Amino acid sequence: MFRLSVLSRTLQRSFATAAEHDVVVIGGGPGGYVCAIKAAQLGLRVACVEGRGALGGTCLNVGCIPSKALLNASHKYHEAKHDFAKFGIVADNVRVDVAKMLDMKAKTVVGLTSGVEGLFKKYKVDYVKGWATITGKNDIAVKGVNGAPDTKLKTKNIVIATGSEASALPFLPFDEKRIVSSTGALDIAKVPERLLLVGGGVIGLEMGSVWSRLGSKVTVVEFLDQIAFPADRDVASNFQKILMKQGIAFEMKRKVTKADVGAGSITLHTEAAEGGSPKSFEADVVLVSVGRRPFTKGLGLESVGLALNKRGQVDVDDHLRTSVPNIYAIGDVVRGAMLAHKAEEEGVAVAETIAGSVGHVNYDAIPSVIYTHPEVAWVGKTEEELKAAGVKYKVGKFPMLANSRARTNNDADGFVKMLADAETDKLLGVHIIAAGAGELIQEPALALEYGASSEDIARTSHAHPTLSEALKEAALATFQKPIHI
């Protein structure tokens, strides 16, 4: 019956008027555009409303993609300047051209965002350029941008996928030149002599790593007693030591209380989170990275009786449905980690639900990655979470220094850490610090998705010599002993 209903909707699409849709997705980021494409593939008449002027949301335009372009470019520069000689490669007078680096980043973004627009055309998703306001449970008004006209849409279902925006400090508003959010940090015109990061989370550490490699003296001021929260504490501690070896300084358990913005420099005043002496820091550029908040401005939620919770999120049930049955919400605007791939999975689940199937997201198998060098990646539970839940567990740990491929690459910082149930050996969590950890984490994610044990990984042949052998060895360490230590 499901296949017949999808075929029927597919045949009816050509007879629908421009204002009649099965689904209107508000927001063209990873969650929104994936939801729109999947719904169209399932035979629904779909429109996606986006006011940025380009599809892809924060991720493709001013987030994941441009930051990774700069991380890759800065890593290549740092390798050429500091590491090539170890391999017998002579590269004299290596220098960085920031303008060309930024141009390369911009071209990457344009190529990918235009690619999403091409997919919309391929699957006949109506791309509506403008800012959407919900005026009724089946009605949306769109204020056109970039020459597009104002329009009104009628739809059977609405999906809110409006993403998030950077949170600012009240006494330190962004000017995106000297006081920057993650967006402004992507376009700093020249390498600042001193860069101060307010917040030691993922975004701050990634962008701080970029500019540190290029020559900035980077200092991180963090309110908590660990960086990269909510990473496993053991991982976060070791990660911090690695970054310190790379030249990044850390001021932990400090709260920024005041800022003096002068013509030549910016001075931030801090106090210790648990008492102690105040301390001030000077910088040429300050990156404020204290989190993100859901973006719902102008959305008109009140018109259908939708209120935000205390965290500014749209509340949803297990099927991502709001209190209005035909209105759904996904991605950064709802509870859970603010990750592009989490939003994508939710977008697919909602599209399947609307099309009459069963959509589901396993939040325990969604990986997280910090794209510094080495990278940090994890999936599943941390030790702290297992202890809090009273779960008895085993730990298997293997250092990258004992991995042959890591040693031949002269890139052996980090380790693999596996957590498995003490009685059943079911895999509970995997945490990695290593070059390419973001790729390595996909095997444990698959293992968690299908309820594998650590022994399942240990008894799977891993090609030699590869970094992935560290996963096999860490798995062995949870129930027997690793071979190579």
XYZ file of C-alpha atoms in Angstrom:
485
model
C 0.000 0.000 0.000
C 2.854 2.406 0.814
C 4.426 1.955 -2.640
C 1.065 2.488 -4.352
C 0.406 5.666 -2.374
C 3.849 7.036 -3.267
C 3.252 6.233 -6.963
C -0.128 7.957 -6.799
C 1.399 11.118 -5.306
C 4.147 11.064 -7.935
C 1.574 11.020 -10.744
C -0.422 13.809 -9.101
C 2.560 16.176 -8.750
C 2.357 17.486 -12.300
C -1.249 18.550 -11.725
C -0.591 20.517 -8.502
C -0.518 24.291 -8.630
C 2.590 26.192 -7.553
C 1.073 27.047 -4.158
C 0.019 23.503 -3.226
C 2.610 21.353 -1.512
C 2.714 18.217 0.573
C 5.682 19.600 2.485
C 7.259 23.021 2.885
C 10.663 22.954 4.563
C 11.741 26.222 6.183
C 15.534 26.387 6.022
C 17.972 25.084 3.426
C 20.750 23.817 5.701
C 21.875 20.181 6.015
C 18.696 19.173 7.817
C 16.373 21.182 5.605
C 17.763 20.443 2.170
C 18.214 16.730 2.943
C 14.623 16.559 4.208
C 13.382 18.300 1.056
C 15.303 16.016 -1.301
C 14.278 12.846 0.544
C 10.620 13.892 0.590
C 10.771 14.582 -3.157
C 12.393 11.186 -3.752
C 9.443 9.647 -1.903
C 7.030 11.261 -4.336
C 5.901 14.301 -2.357
C 5.432 17.795 -3.743
C 8.075 19.816 -1.870
C 9.197 23.409 -1.459
C 12.191 24.627 0.514
C 12.314 28.253 1.696
C 15.751 29.770 2.338
C 16.583 33.443 2.886
C 20.386 33.320 3.006
C 20.754 33.619 -0.767
C 22.481 30.239 -1.036
C 21.520 26.744 0.048
C 23.518 24.753 2.573
C 22.818 26.748 5.714
C 25.497 27.642 8.244
C 27.333 24.376 7.565
C 28.119 24.869 3.885
C 28.318 28.664 3.906
C 29.994 29.751 7.151
C 30.539 26.616 9.208
C 31.620 23.033 8.604
C 32.808 23.339 5.013
C 34.773 26.626 4.969
C 36.347 25.844 8.350
C 37.536 22.457 7.083
C 38.975 24.131 3.987
C 41.042 26.414 6.223
C 41.979 23.579 8.587
C 43.288 21.547 5.658
C 45.152 24.461 4.101
C 46.741 25.567 7.374
C 47.773 21.993 8.156
C 49.511 21.679 4.787
C 51.369 24.931 5.452
C 52.398 23.827 8.932
C 53.591 20.456 7.623
C 55.626 22.067 4.857
C 57.213 24.541 7.253
C 57.908 22.244 10.202
C 57.696 18.576 9.207
C 58.845 18.088 5.611
C 62.524 18.113 6.605
C 61.970 15.000 8.726
C 61.093 13.135 5.551
C 64.078 14.455 3.611
C 62.001 17.018 1.736
C 63.612 20.438 1.498
C 61.081 23.271 1.245
C 62.792 26.619 1.778
C 61.077 29.965 2.268
C 57.608 28.490 2.786
C 55.126 31.295 3.330
C 51.389 31.706 3.538
C 49.187 33.840 1.272
C 46.068 34.411 3.375
C 44.149 36.041 0.520
C 44.616 33.014 -1.748
C 43.727 30.681 1.097
C 40.467 32.553 1.677
C 39.764 32.557 -2.057
C 40.204 28.789 -2.200
C 37.800 28.443 0.720
C 35.216 30.654 -0.997
C 35.394 28.672 -4.257
C 34.846 25.434 -2.352
C 31.738 26.878 -0.725
C 30.262 28.129 -4.011
C 30.830 24.777 -5.681
C 29.042 22.851 -2.974
C 26.115 25.239 -2.459
C 25.441 25.383 -6.196
C 25.591 21.594 -6.189
C 22.710 21.456 -3.698
C 20.712 23.795 -5.922
C 21.384 21.392 -8.789
C 19.983 18.531 -6.710
C 16.831 20.564 -6.076
C 16.348 20.904 -9.825
C 17.034 17.202 -10.362
C 14.379 16.138 -7.851
C 11.940 18.966 -8.675
C 12.073 20.625 -5.263
C 10.705 24.171 -5.489
C 13.430 26.502 -4.206
C 11.764 29.608 -2.746
C 14.244 32.401 -2.028
C 13.129 34.420 0.964
C 12.368 34.524 4.683
C 9.414 32.437 5.809
C 6.786 33.281 8.403
C 4.228 30.706 9.483
C 0.785 32.353 9.336
C -1.309 29.245 9.952
C -0.842 25.512 10.319
C -1.091 25.146 6.540
C 0.066 28.601 5.469
C 3.432 30.298 5.012
C 4.186 33.847 3.888
C 7.585 34.413 2.250
C 9.370 37.761 2.042
C 11.416 37.472 -1.126
C 15.153 38.217 -1.288
C 17.600 38.856 -4.125
C 14.838 39.982 -6.456
C 12.506 37.098 -5.694
C 8.856 38.159 -5.196
C 6.899 37.885 -1.978
C 4.706 34.815 -2.077
C 2.300 32.689 -0.074
C 2.456 28.921 0.167
C -0.174 26.402 1.193
C 1.005 23.053 2.462
C -0.163 19.916 4.211
C 2.981 19.731 6.358
C 5.634 22.158 7.591
C 9.172 21.262 8.636
C 11.068 23.864 10.680
C 14.805 23.572 9.950
C 16.039 27.076 10.681
C 19.286 26.104 12.416
C 21.182 28.196 14.936
C 23.283 31.325 15.363
C 26.356 32.172 17.426
C 25.759 33.390 20.972
C 27.474 36.658 21.911
C 28.574 38.074 25.241
C 26.425 41.105 26.191
C 29.468 43.332 26.775
C 31.345 42.111 23.697
C 29.112 42.312 20.594
C 30.401 40.941 17.317
C 31.777 43.344 14.733
C 33.183 40.376 12.728
C 36.471 42.235 12.299
C 38.207 42.256 15.669
C 35.519 40.671 17.819
C 34.427 37.717 15.754
C 32.075 34.782 15.841
C 32.908 31.572 14.027
C 31.694 33.350 10.875
C 34.126 36.250 11.175
C 36.952 33.883 12.121
C 36.714 32.435 8.601
C 37.562 35.770 6.990
C 40.324 37.337 9.075
C 42.310 39.209 6.434
C 45.755 38.755 7.966
C 47.254 36.512 10.609
C 46.715 38.246 13.980
C 49.718 38.393 16.257
C 47.560 37.517 19.286
C 44.264 35.650 19.095
C 42.152 35.120 22.195
C 39.470 32.421 22.241
C 36.598 32.812 24.673
C 35.429 29.230 25.026
C 37.264 25.949 24.558
C 34.572 24.092 22.639
C 34.738 22.472 19.215
C 34.386 25.614 17.097
C 36.887 27.649 19.090
C 39.505 24.899 19.116
C 39.191 24.306 15.376
C 39.482 27.963 14.402
C 42.157 28.586 17.026
C 44.104 25.701 15.525
C 43.905 27.276 12.051
C 45.357 30.609 13.123
C 47.879 29.042 15.508
C 49.351 27.032 12.616
C 49.563 30.200 10.561
C 51.517 32.014 13.275
C 49.136 33.507 15.825
C 49.827 33.278 19.520
C 46.566 31.668 20.639
C 45.177 31.671 24.179
C 41.972 29.879 25.196
C 39.938 31.172 28.145
C 37.505 28.476 29.299
C 34.968 28.634 32.146
C 34.889 24.852 32.705
C 37.685 22.634 33.972
C 37.930 20.726 30.676
C 38.007 21.599 27.005
C 35.886 20.036 24.258
C 32.922 19.327 26.556
C 31.076 16.894 26.413
C 33.978 14.723 25.263
C 35.199 11.961 27.536
C 37.262 13.633 30.280
C 40.266 11.362 29.745
C 40.236 12.233 26.033
C 39.806 15.952 26.693
C 42.750 16.002 29.126
C 45.093 14.272 26.674
C 43.845 16.409 23.805
C 44.624 19.578 25.752
C 48.184 18.399 26.375
C 48.659 17.806 22.642
C 47.374 21.289 21.790
C 49.661 22.789 24.409
C 52.622 21.059 22.737
C 51.497 22.776 19.534
C 51.759 26.161 21.234
C 48.153 26.918 22.253
C 47.869 28.284 25.820
C 44.932 27.542 28.127
C 43.429 29.486 31.011
C 40.926 27.123 32.593
C 38.098 27.823 35.041
C 38.043 31.513 34.165
C 35.035 33.707 33.474
C 35.261 36.760 31.219
C 33.582 39.674 33.019
C 34.486 42.797 31.062
C 36.115 43.973 27.857
C 37.995 47.144 26.938
C 38.114 47.636 23.194
C 40.901 50.041 22.321
C 42.196 51.345 19.032
C 45.203 49.040 19.085
C 44.149 46.053 21.140
C 41.329 44.425 23.074
C 41.670 43.694 26.792
C 39.516 41.025 28.401
C 39.166 40.957 32.166
C 38.507 37.627 33.867
C 37.893 36.205 37.291
C 38.563 32.681 38.518
C 35.478 30.467 38.529
C 36.290 29.206 42.045
C 37.860 32.283 43.603
C 41.383 33.559 43.150
C 43.015 36.545 41.553
C 41.500 38.353 38.560
C 43.516 38.281 35.373
C 43.509 40.312 32.162
C 44.488 39.317 28.625
C 45.288 41.427 25.587
C 44.665 40.400 21.992
C 44.428 41.789 18.487
C 41.420 39.608 17.634
C 38.948 37.922 19.985
C 36.934 34.901 18.869
C 33.874 34.458 21.058
C 32.850 30.823 20.953
C 30.531 30.289 23.904
C 27.897 28.237 22.116
C 25.048 28.590 19.658
C 21.342 29.220 20.072
C 18.366 28.136 17.962
C 17.366 30.629 15.267
C 13.607 31.266 15.280
C 13.432 35.030 14.701
C 10.449 36.064 12.583
C 9.229 32.500 12.193
C 5.729 33.262 13.488
C 5.481 30.302 15.841
C 2.925 32.159 17.939
C 0.452 32.068 15.036
C -0.002 28.336 15.565
C 0.488 28.299 19.330
C 4.045 26.985 19.379
C 6.140 28.257 22.280
C 9.866 27.863 22.822
C 11.261 26.047 25.843
C 13.734 27.565 28.323
C 16.643 26.821 25.976
C 14.953 28.559 23.056
C 14.227 25.241 21.326
C 11.088 23.982 19.647
C 9.811 20.999 21.634
C 9.192 17.822 19.631
C 8.164 14.240 20.371
C 10.086 11.084 19.448
C 8.935 11.490 15.847
C 10.115 15.134 15.701
C 6.503 16.329 15.613
C 5.599 19.528 17.465
C 2.405 20.061 19.445
C 0.770 20.960 16.107
C 0.474 17.525 14.429
C 1.386 18.584 10.874
C 4.365 20.752 11.914
C 7.748 19.130 12.510
C 11.119 20.539 13.630
C 14.648 19.216 13.136
C 18.323 20.069 13.578
C 19.769 22.792 15.771
C 16.348 24.214 16.546
C 15.396 21.111 18.601
C 17.016 19.205 21.479
C 20.229 17.272 21.040
C 23.690 17.904 19.676
C 24.058 20.716 17.141
C 25.602 18.585 14.394
C 24.977 18.762 10.659
C 24.788 14.986 10.288
C 22.348 14.718 13.195
C 20.119 17.226 11.382
C 20.429 15.211 8.163
C 19.289 12.016 9.877
C 16.333 13.862 11.398
C 15.467 15.324 7.997
C 15.323 11.865 6.429
C 13.280 10.506 9.351
C 10.700 13.284 9.060
C 10.413 12.895 5.283
C 9.791 9.174 5.715
C 7.216 9.797 8.448
C 5.296 12.312 6.329
C 5.376 9.920 3.358
C 3.680 7.261 5.451
C 6.686 5.157 6.417
C 8.506 4.937 9.766
C 11.353 7.371 10.361
C 13.827 6.773 13.163
C 17.109 8.218 14.463
C 19.453 6.307 16.777
C 20.994 9.162 18.739
C 23.373 6.785 20.542
C 25.163 6.067 17.247
C 25.757 9.636 16.056
C 29.493 10.451 16.034
C 31.134 13.738 16.979
C 34.395 14.995 15.477
C 36.820 17.840 16.214
C 38.822 18.515 13.042
C 42.067 19.729 14.565
C 45.287 17.775 14.049
C 45.228 15.216 15.424
C 41.474 14.888 15.182
C 39.261 13.886 18.094
C 36.207 11.702 17.508
C 33.760 9.789 19.637
C 30.505 7.878 19.443
C 28.339 6.400 22.184
C 28.824 6.867 25.913
C 31.670 8.476 27.831
C 33.079 7.031 31.040
C 31.402 9.831 32.973
C 27.987 8.941 31.527
C 28.410 5.232 32.288
C 29.469 5.951 35.867
C 26.510 8.269 36.391
C 24.148 5.591 35.063
C 25.697 2.896 37.254
C 26.716 0.757 34.268
C 29.575 -1.674 34.841
C 32.012 -1.438 31.971
C 35.439 -2.490 30.686
C 38.031 -0.196 29.110
C 40.327 -1.146 26.244
C 42.977 1.379 25.255
C 45.657 1.341 22.562
C 48.208 4.118 21.870
C 48.762 5.320 18.312
C 52.484 5.267 19.113
C 52.272 1.452 18.873
C 50.504 1.553 15.493
C 52.909 0.910 12.623
C 51.180 3.171 10.099
C 51.051 6.082 12.553
C 54.760 5.640 13.252
C 55.714 5.533 9.555
C 53.637 8.679 9.036
C 55.493 10.355 11.932
C 52.017 11.179 13.219
C 51.491 9.051 16.313
C 49.855 11.344 18.884
C 46.750 9.963 20.555
C 45.019 6.669 21.272
C 41.875 4.614 20.766
C 39.710 3.939 23.785
C 36.828 1.444 23.813
C 34.152 1.029 26.453
C 32.209 -2.230 26.589
C 29.641 -3.718 28.947
C 31.428 -5.693 31.674
C 29.012 -8.639 31.439
C 27.821 -8.806 27.824
C 30.812 -7.183 26.038
C 28.340 -5.022 24.062
C 30.110 -1.954 22.721
C 29.046 1.176 24.617
C 31.369 3.921 23.380
C 34.535 4.581 21.390
C 36.824 7.604 21.728
C 39.737 8.397 19.433
C 42.541 10.941 19.261
C 44.441 10.365 16.027
C 45.139 11.665 12.566
C 42.004 10.810 10.595
C 39.928 10.049 13.698
C 36.861 11.422 11.902
C 37.153 8.616 9.352
C 38.129 5.934 11.869
C 35.054 6.601 14.026
C 32.684 5.335 11.325
C 33.495 1.666 12.035
C 32.540 1.997 15.728
C 29.418 3.970 14.739
C 28.329 1.083 12.522
C 29.154 -1.383 15.302
C 26.993 0.568 17.765
C 24.146 0.849 15.249
C 23.993 -2.932 14.943
C 24.667 -3.776 18.587
C 28.115 -5.319 18.083
C 30.473 -6.387 20.841
C 34.088 -5.369 21.215
C 34.999 -8.960 20.351
C 33.200 -8.551 17.009
C 35.614 -5.745 16.134
C 38.605 -7.627 17.540
C 37.884 -10.699 15.401
C 37.395 -8.676 12.212
C 40.463 -8.578 9.985
C 41.872 -5.077 9.586
C 44.278 -4.372 6.738
C 47.948 -3.965 7.635
C 49.460 -1.450 7.903
C 46.551 0.909 8.603
C 45.522 3.272 11.376
C 42.352 1.196 11.736
C 44.387 -1.603 13.332
C 44.379 0.534 16.480
C 40.616 -0.137 16.695
C 41.206 -3.891 16.586
C 43.898 -3.637 19.269
C 41.747 -1.463 21.551
C 38.912 -3.952 21.130
C 41.255 -6.802 22.068
C 42.251 -4.843 25.146
C 38.690 -4.880 26.502
C 38.523 -8.659 26.937
C 41.982 -10.152 26.414
C 45.204 -8.340 25.616
C 46.302 -6.357 22.571
C 49.030 -7.952 20.458
C 51.345 -4.982 20.025
C 51.713 -3.638 23.561
